[in-house]
CSV table of C-alpha atoms and ligand atoms in Angstrom, one decimal:
chain,number,residue,atom,x,y,z
A,1,MET,CA,0.0,0.0,0.1
A,2,ILE,CA,1.4,3.5,-0.9
A,3,ALA,CA,1.1,5.8,2.1
A,4,VAL,CA,-0.5,9.2,1.4
A,5,MET,CA,1.6,12.2,2.7
A,6,LYS,CA,-0.7,14.3,4.7
A,7,SER,CA,-0.9,18.0,3.8
A,8,LEU,CA,-1.5,20.2,7.0
A,9,LYS,CA,-2.4,23.7,6.3
A,10,THR,CA,-3.5,25.0,9.7
A,11,ILE,CA,-2.1,24.8,13.3
A,12,ALA,CA,-5.4,23.1,14.3
A,13,ALA,CA,-4.8,20.4,11.5
A,14,ALA,CA,-1.2,19.9,12.7
A,15,ARG,CA,-2.4,19.4,16.3
A,16,ARG,CA,-5.2,17.0,15.2
A,17,TRP,CA,-2.6,14.9,13.2
A,18,ARG,CA,-0.2,15.0,16.2
A,19,LYS,CA,-2.8,13.8,18.7
A,20,GLY,CA,-2.7,10.2,19.5
A,21,LEU,CA,0.8,9.7,17.9
A,22,GLU,CA,2.8,7.9,20.6
A,23,LYS,CA,6.1,7.2,18.9
A,24,LYS,CA,8.8,9.4,17.6
A,25,VAL,CA,7.7,12.6,15.7
A,26,VAL,CA,10.6,14.1,13.8
A,27,LEU,CA,10.3,17.6,12.4
A,28,VAL,CA,12.4,19.0,9.6
A,29,PRO,CA,11.7,22.8,9.5
A,30,THR,CA,12.5,24.3,6.0
A,31,MET,CA,11.6,27.4,4.0
A,32,GLY,CA,11.0,25.2,0.9
A,33,ALA,CA,13.1,25.5,-2.3
A,34,LEU,CA,14.3,22.1,-1.3
A,35,HIS,CA,17.6,20.8,-2.7
A,36,HIS,CA,19.6,17.7,-2.1
A,37,GLY,CA,20.8,19.0,1.2
A,38,HIS,CA,17.3,19.2,2.5
A,39,GLU,CA,16.5,15.8,1.0
A,40,ALA,CA,19.3,14.3,3.0
A,41,LEU,CA,17.9,15.9,6.2
A,42,ILE,CA,14.5,14.5,5.6
A,43,ARG,CA,16.0,11.0,4.9
A,44,HIS,CA,18.0,11.3,8.1
A,45,ALA,CA,14.7,12.2,9.9
A,46,ARG,CA,13.1,9.1,8.3
A,47,LYS,CA,15.8,6.9,9.8
A,48,LEU,CA,15.5,8.5,13.2
A,49,ALA,CA,11.7,8.0,13.2
A,50,GLY,CA,12.0,4.4,12.2
A,51,THR,CA,9.2,2.5,10.6
A,52,ASP,CA,6.6,3.3,13.3
A,53,GLY,CA,7.6,7.0,13.9
A,54,GLU,CA,6.4,9.9,11.8
A,55,VAL,CA,8.2,12.6,9.9
A,56,VAL,CA,6.8,16.0,9.3
A,57,VAL,CA,8.4,18.7,7.1
A,58,SER,CA,7.4,22.3,7.5
A,59,ILE,CA,7.6,24.5,4.5
A,60,PHE,CA,7.2,28.1,5.5
A,61,VAL,CA,9.0,31.2,4.2
A,62,ASN,CA,9.1,33.1,7.4
A,63,PRO,CA,8.9,36.8,6.9
A,64,THR,CA,10.2,37.8,10.4
A,65,GLN,CA,13.7,36.5,9.7
A,66,PHE,CA,14.2,38.6,6.5
A,67,GLY,CA,15.6,42.1,6.8
A,68,PRO,CA,13.9,45.1,5.0
A,69,LYS,CA,16.5,44.8,2.2
A,70,GLU,CA,16.5,41.1,2.0
A,71,ASP,CA,14.8,38.7,-0.5
A,72,PHE,CA,11.6,37.7,1.2
A,73,ASN,CA,9.2,38.4,-1.9
A,74,ALA,CA,11.7,37.0,-4.4
A,75,TYR,CA,12.5,33.9,-2.3
A,76,PRO,CA,11.7,30.9,-4.5
A,77,ARG,CA,8.5,29.0,-3.7
A,78,PRO,CA,8.4,25.9,-6.0
A,79,LEU,CA,5.7,24.0,-4.0
A,80,ALA,CA,5.0,21.1,-6.3
A,81,LYS,CA,8.7,20.3,-6.7
A,82,ASP,CA,9.1,20.6,-2.8
A,83,LEU,CA,6.3,18.2,-2.2
A,84,ALA,CA,7.8,15.6,-4.6
A,85,VAL,CA,11.1,15.9,-2.6
A,86,CYS,CA,9.3,15.4,0.7
A,87,LYS,CA,7.5,12.4,-0.6
A,88,ARG,CA,10.6,10.8,-2.2
A,89,ALA,CA,12.6,11.3,1.0
A,90,GLY,CA,9.9,9.6,3.1
A,91,ALA,CA,7.9,12.3,4.9
A,92,ASP,CA,4.6,11.3,6.3
A,93,ALA,CA,3.2,14.9,6.5
A,94,VAL,CA,4.0,18.4,5.4
A,95,PHE,CA,3.0,21.5,7.4
A,96,LEU,CA,2.3,24.4,5.0
A,97,PRO,CA,0.8,27.3,7.0
A,98,ARG,CA,0.0,30.6,5.4
A,99,VAL,CA,1.7,33.8,6.8
A,100,ASP,CA,-1.7,34.9,8.4
A,101,GLU,CA,-2.1,31.4,10.1
A,102,MET,CA,1.3,31.8,11.8
A,103,TYR,CA,1.3,35.5,12.7
A,104,ALA,CA,-1.7,37.7,13.8
A,105,SER,CA,-1.5,41.1,12.1
A,106,ASP,CA,-0.9,42.6,15.5
A,107,ALA,CA,1.5,39.9,17.0
A,108,SER,CA,3.6,41.4,19.7
A,109,VAL,CA,5.2,38.4,21.5
A,110,THR,CA,8.5,37.1,20.1
A,111,VAL,CA,11.4,34.8,21.3
A,112,ALA,CA,14.7,36.6,21.6
A,113,GLU,CA,18.1,35.1,22.2
A,114,SER,CA,20.6,37.7,23.4
A,115,ASN,CA,24.1,36.1,23.3
A,116,LEU,CA,24.9,33.6,20.6
A,117,SER,CA,22.8,35.5,18.0
A,118,GLU,CA,24.7,38.7,18.5
A,119,THR,CA,27.9,37.7,16.7
A,120,LEU,CA,28.7,36.5,13.1
A,121,CYS,CA,25.6,36.7,10.9
A,122,GLY,CA,23.8,38.6,13.8
A,123,ARG,CA,25.9,41.6,13.2
A,124,SER,CA,25.0,42.2,9.6
A,125,ARG,CA,21.4,40.7,9.9
A,126,PRO,CA,19.9,42.4,13.1
A,127,GLY,CA,16.6,40.7,14.1
A,128,HIS,CA,17.3,37.6,11.9
A,129,PHE,CA,17.8,35.2,14.7
A,130,GLY,CA,14.9,36.6,16.8
A,131,GLY,CA,12.7,35.8,13.7
A,132,VAL,CA,14.2,32.2,13.5
A,133,CYS,CA,13.7,31.6,17.2
A,134,THR,CA,10.1,32.8,17.1
A,135,VAL,CA,9.1,30.9,14.1
A,136,VAL,CA,10.9,27.6,15.2
A,137,ALA,CA,9.2,27.9,18.7
A,138,LYS,CA,5.8,28.3,16.9
A,139,LEU,CA,6.6,25.3,14.5
A,140,PHE,CA,7.5,23.3,17.6
A,141,LEU,CA,4.2,24.3,19.3
A,142,ALA,CA,2.1,23.4,16.2
A,143,THR,CA,3.6,20.1,15.4
A,144,GLN,CA,5.0,19.0,18.9
A,145,PRO,CA,7.8,16.9,17.7
A,146,THR,CA,9.9,14.6,19.8
A,147,HIS,CA,13.0,15.5,17.7
A,148,ALA,CA,13.9,18.2,15.1
A,149,VAL,CA,16.6,18.0,12.5
A,150,PHE,CA,18.8,21.0,11.6
A,151,GLY,CA,21.7,21.3,9.2
A,152,GLU,CA,25.2,22.2,10.5
A,153,LYS,CA,25.6,24.6,7.6
A,154,ASP,CA,23.8,27.2,9.6
A,155,TRP,CA,26.0,26.6,12.6
A,156,GLN,CA,25.0,29.8,14.4
A,157,GLN,CA,21.3,29.0,13.9
A,158,LEU,CA,21.9,25.5,15.2
A,159,ALA,CA,23.7,26.9,18.3
A,160,THR,CA,21.0,29.5,18.9
A,161,LEU,CA,18.2,26.9,18.6
A,162,ARG,CA,19.8,24.6,21.0
A,163,ARG,CA,20.1,27.3,23.5
A,164,MET,CA,16.4,28.2,23.0
A,165,VAL,CA,15.5,24.6,23.6
A,166,ARG,CA,17.6,24.4,26.7
A,167,ASP,CA,16.5,27.7,28.2
A,168,LEU,CA,12.8,27.4,27.3
A,169,ASN,CA,12.8,23.7,28.3
A,170,PHE,CA,11.2,22.4,25.1
A,171,PRO,CA,11.0,18.6,25.4
A,172,ILE,CA,12.6,18.1,22.0
A,173,ALA,CA,15.9,16.7,21.0
A,174,ILE,CA,17.8,18.7,18.5
A,175,GLU,CA,19.5,16.5,15.8
A,176,PRO,CA,22.3,18.2,13.9
A,177,PHE,CA,23.1,16.9,10.4
A,178,PRO,CA,26.4,17.6,8.7
A,179,THR,CA,26.7,20.1,5.9
A,180,VAL,CA,25.9,18.5,2.5
A,181,ARG,CA,28.3,19.6,-0.2
A,182,GLU,CA,28.4,19.7,-4.1
A,183,PRO,CA,31.1,17.4,-5.5
A,184,ASP,CA,33.3,20.5,-5.8
A,185,GLY,CA,33.0,21.4,-2.1
A,186,LEU,CA,30.4,24.2,-2.3
A,187,ALA,CA,27.9,23.9,0.5
A,188,ALA,CA,24.4,23.1,-0.8
A,189,SER,CA,22.1,26.0,-0.4
A,190,SER,CA,19.0,27.5,-1.8
A,191,ARG,CA,20.9,30.7,-2.4
A,192,ASN,CA,23.3,29.0,-4.9
A,193,ALA,CA,20.5,29.5,-7.3
A,194,TYR,CA,21.3,33.2,-7.3
A,195,LEU,CA,24.9,32.7,-8.6
A,196,THR,CA,25.5,33.3,-12.3
A,197,PRO,CA,27.4,30.5,-14.2
A,198,ALA,CA,30.7,32.5,-13.8
A,199,GLU,CA,30.0,33.0,-10.1
A,200,ARG,CA,29.1,29.3,-9.7
A,201,THR,CA,32.6,28.3,-11.0
A,202,LEU,CA,34.3,30.6,-8.4
A,203,ALA,CA,32.1,29.7,-5.4
A,204,PRO,CA,33.9,26.5,-4.4
A,205,ARG,CA,37.1,28.5,-3.8
A,206,ILE,CA,35.4,29.7,-0.6
A,207,HIS,CA,35.4,26.1,0.9
A,208,ALA,CA,38.7,25.3,-0.6
A,209,ALA,CA,40.3,28.4,1.1
A,210,MET,CA,38.7,27.3,4.4
A,211,ALA,CA,39.9,23.7,4.2
A,212,GLU,CA,43.4,24.8,3.4
A,213,ALA,CA,43.5,27.4,6.2
A,214,SER,CA,42.2,24.9,8.7
A,215,LYS,CA,45.3,23.0,8.4
A,216,LEU,CA,47.1,25.8,10.2
A,217,LYS,CA,47.4,25.7,13.9
A,218,SER,CA,46.7,29.2,15.4
A,219,PRO,CA,43.1,30.7,14.9
A,220,ARG,CA,44.9,34.0,14.0
A,221,ALA,CA,46.9,32.3,11.2
A,222,ILE,CA,43.8,30.4,10.0
A,223,MET,CA,41.8,33.7,9.7
A,224,LYS,CA,44.7,35.4,7.9
A,225,SER,CA,45.2,32.6,5.4
A,226,CYS,CA,41.5,32.3,4.7
A,227,THR,CA,40.9,36.0,4.3
A,228,ALA,CA,43.8,36.3,1.9
A,229,ALA,CA,42.6,33.4,-0.3
A,230,ILE,CA,39.0,34.5,-0.3
A,231,GLY,CA,40.0,38.1,-1.0
A,232,LYS,CA,41.6,36.8,-4.3
A,233,ILE,CA,38.2,35.5,-5.6
A,234,PRO,CA,37.1,37.9,-8.3
A,235,GLY,CA,33.9,39.8,-7.2
A,236,ALA,CA,33.9,38.3,-3.7
A,237,ARG,CA,33.0,40.7,-0.8
A,238,ILE,CA,33.8,39.3,2.6
A,239,ASP,CA,31.1,39.9,5.3
A,240,TYR,CA,33.1,38.0,8.0
A,241,ILE,CA,35.7,35.2,8.4
A,242,GLU,CA,36.0,34.1,12.0
A,243,ALA,CA,37.4,31.3,13.9
A,244,VAL,CA,35.0,30.9,16.9
A,245,ASP,CA,34.4,28.5,19.8
A,246,ALA,CA,32.0,25.9,18.6
A,247,SER,CA,29.7,26.3,21.6
A,248,THR,CA,29.9,29.9,22.7
A,249,LEU,CA,30.6,31.4,19.2
A,250,ARG,CA,33.1,33.8,20.8
A,251,SER,CA,36.5,34.4,19.2
A,252,LEU,CA,38.8,31.4,19.4
A,253,SER,CA,42.1,32.4,21.0
A,254,ASN,CA,43.7,29.0,21.1
A,255,ARG,CA,42.9,25.4,20.0
A,256,LYS,CA,42.2,24.0,23.5
A,257,THR,CA,38.5,23.9,22.7
A,258,ALA,CA,36.5,22.8,19.7
A,259,GLY,CA,36.2,25.6,17.2
A,260,ARG,CA,34.5,26.4,13.9
A,261,LEU,CA,35.8,28.4,11.0
A,262,ALA,CA,32.8,30.4,9.9
A,263,VAL,CA,32.5,32.6,6.9
A,264,ALA,CA,29.9,34.8,5.0
A,265,VAL,CA,30.8,36.1,1.6
A,266,PHE,CA,28.8,38.0,-0.9
A,267,LEU,CA,29.3,36.7,-4.6
A,268,GLY,CA,27.2,38.7,-6.9
A,269,LYS,CA,23.6,38.7,-5.5
A,270,ALA,CA,24.2,35.6,-3.3
A,271,ARG,CA,25.3,35.8,0.4
A,272,LEU,CA,27.0,32.5,1.0
A,273,ILE,CA,27.7,31.2,4.4
A,274,ASP,CA,29.8,28.1,5.4
A,275,ASN,CA,31.6,26.7,8.3
A,276,ILE,CA,33.9,23.8,9.1
A,277,PRO,CA,35.2,22.2,12.2
A,278,LEU,CA,38.5,23.3,13.9
A,279,PRO,CA,39.1,20.3,16.2
A,280,SER,CA,40.8,21.0,19.5
A,281,ILE,CA,44.4,20.2,19.6
A,282,PRO,CA,45.4,18.5,22.9
B,301,PAF,O1,17.0,27.1,8.1
B,301,PAF,C1,16.0,27.5,7.6
B,301,PAF,O2,15.5,27.2,6.6
B,301,PAF,C2,15.1,28.5,8.5
B,301,PAF,O3,15.9,29.4,9.2
B,301,PAF,C3,14.2,27.7,9.5
B,301,PAF,C4,14.9,26.9,10.5
B,301,PAF,C5,13.3,26.8,8.7
B,301,PAF,C6,13.3,28.7,10.2
B,301,PAF,O4,12.5,29.5,9.3
């Protein structure tokens, strides 16, 4: 028998679906425009849920995490293709709320994180992580998962959401999933679609620069090498290149604790982010 993937359009429908499910319920929150990186997250969720658990994918382009000059209206919304990806990867249900279902026009309560979200992307995208925390809290309350899967590509998002779950006592296990890369090393991202063919050939040099720099020992040398190599990519504009502590996201001064090398680089219209581990050196 071929199982039918449920389409849940309202919070009430999501709660009705959730009621009575006693095994694992694994949520994969997305903004749609699903690529093979998302597909890997959904397949991972399927494995976590097992044969008797449930996988729900949310597809919601969240207006509150876009800045006034960002691409909310232009953000791609290829729904039919997205539903095919969810089905192929083994989702049992998709949650597809409209903006007015998620946000009252006079909504005035939000979730704010005031430490981890202030650095890295938080500096150039004020309000972004508040929007992410608020919508993810709402997605959690609508679908009530036991587990939620997030990609490591958005390391700061992952760290911030872990903190939210800890500090607000959500009874939900956060499951990280390693960054999915194209064969040439570029991190899979919906924003790669904004690259011109010429920019697309240059973009893998970002990860190559990071990988090469990460072979060095001191965080300062790593940042210097990475900045020099990325600075040579024609048309690249560096937003930040930082070696940070993997948990606190503060600047890494030595290699005694686990770190991440995190970058954000504009290439044409695309703002590309990436990060790789800087394992601690005993
Ligand atoms: O990573 C994303 O796609 C979004 O930030 C998320 C977690 C779905 C919240 O809108």
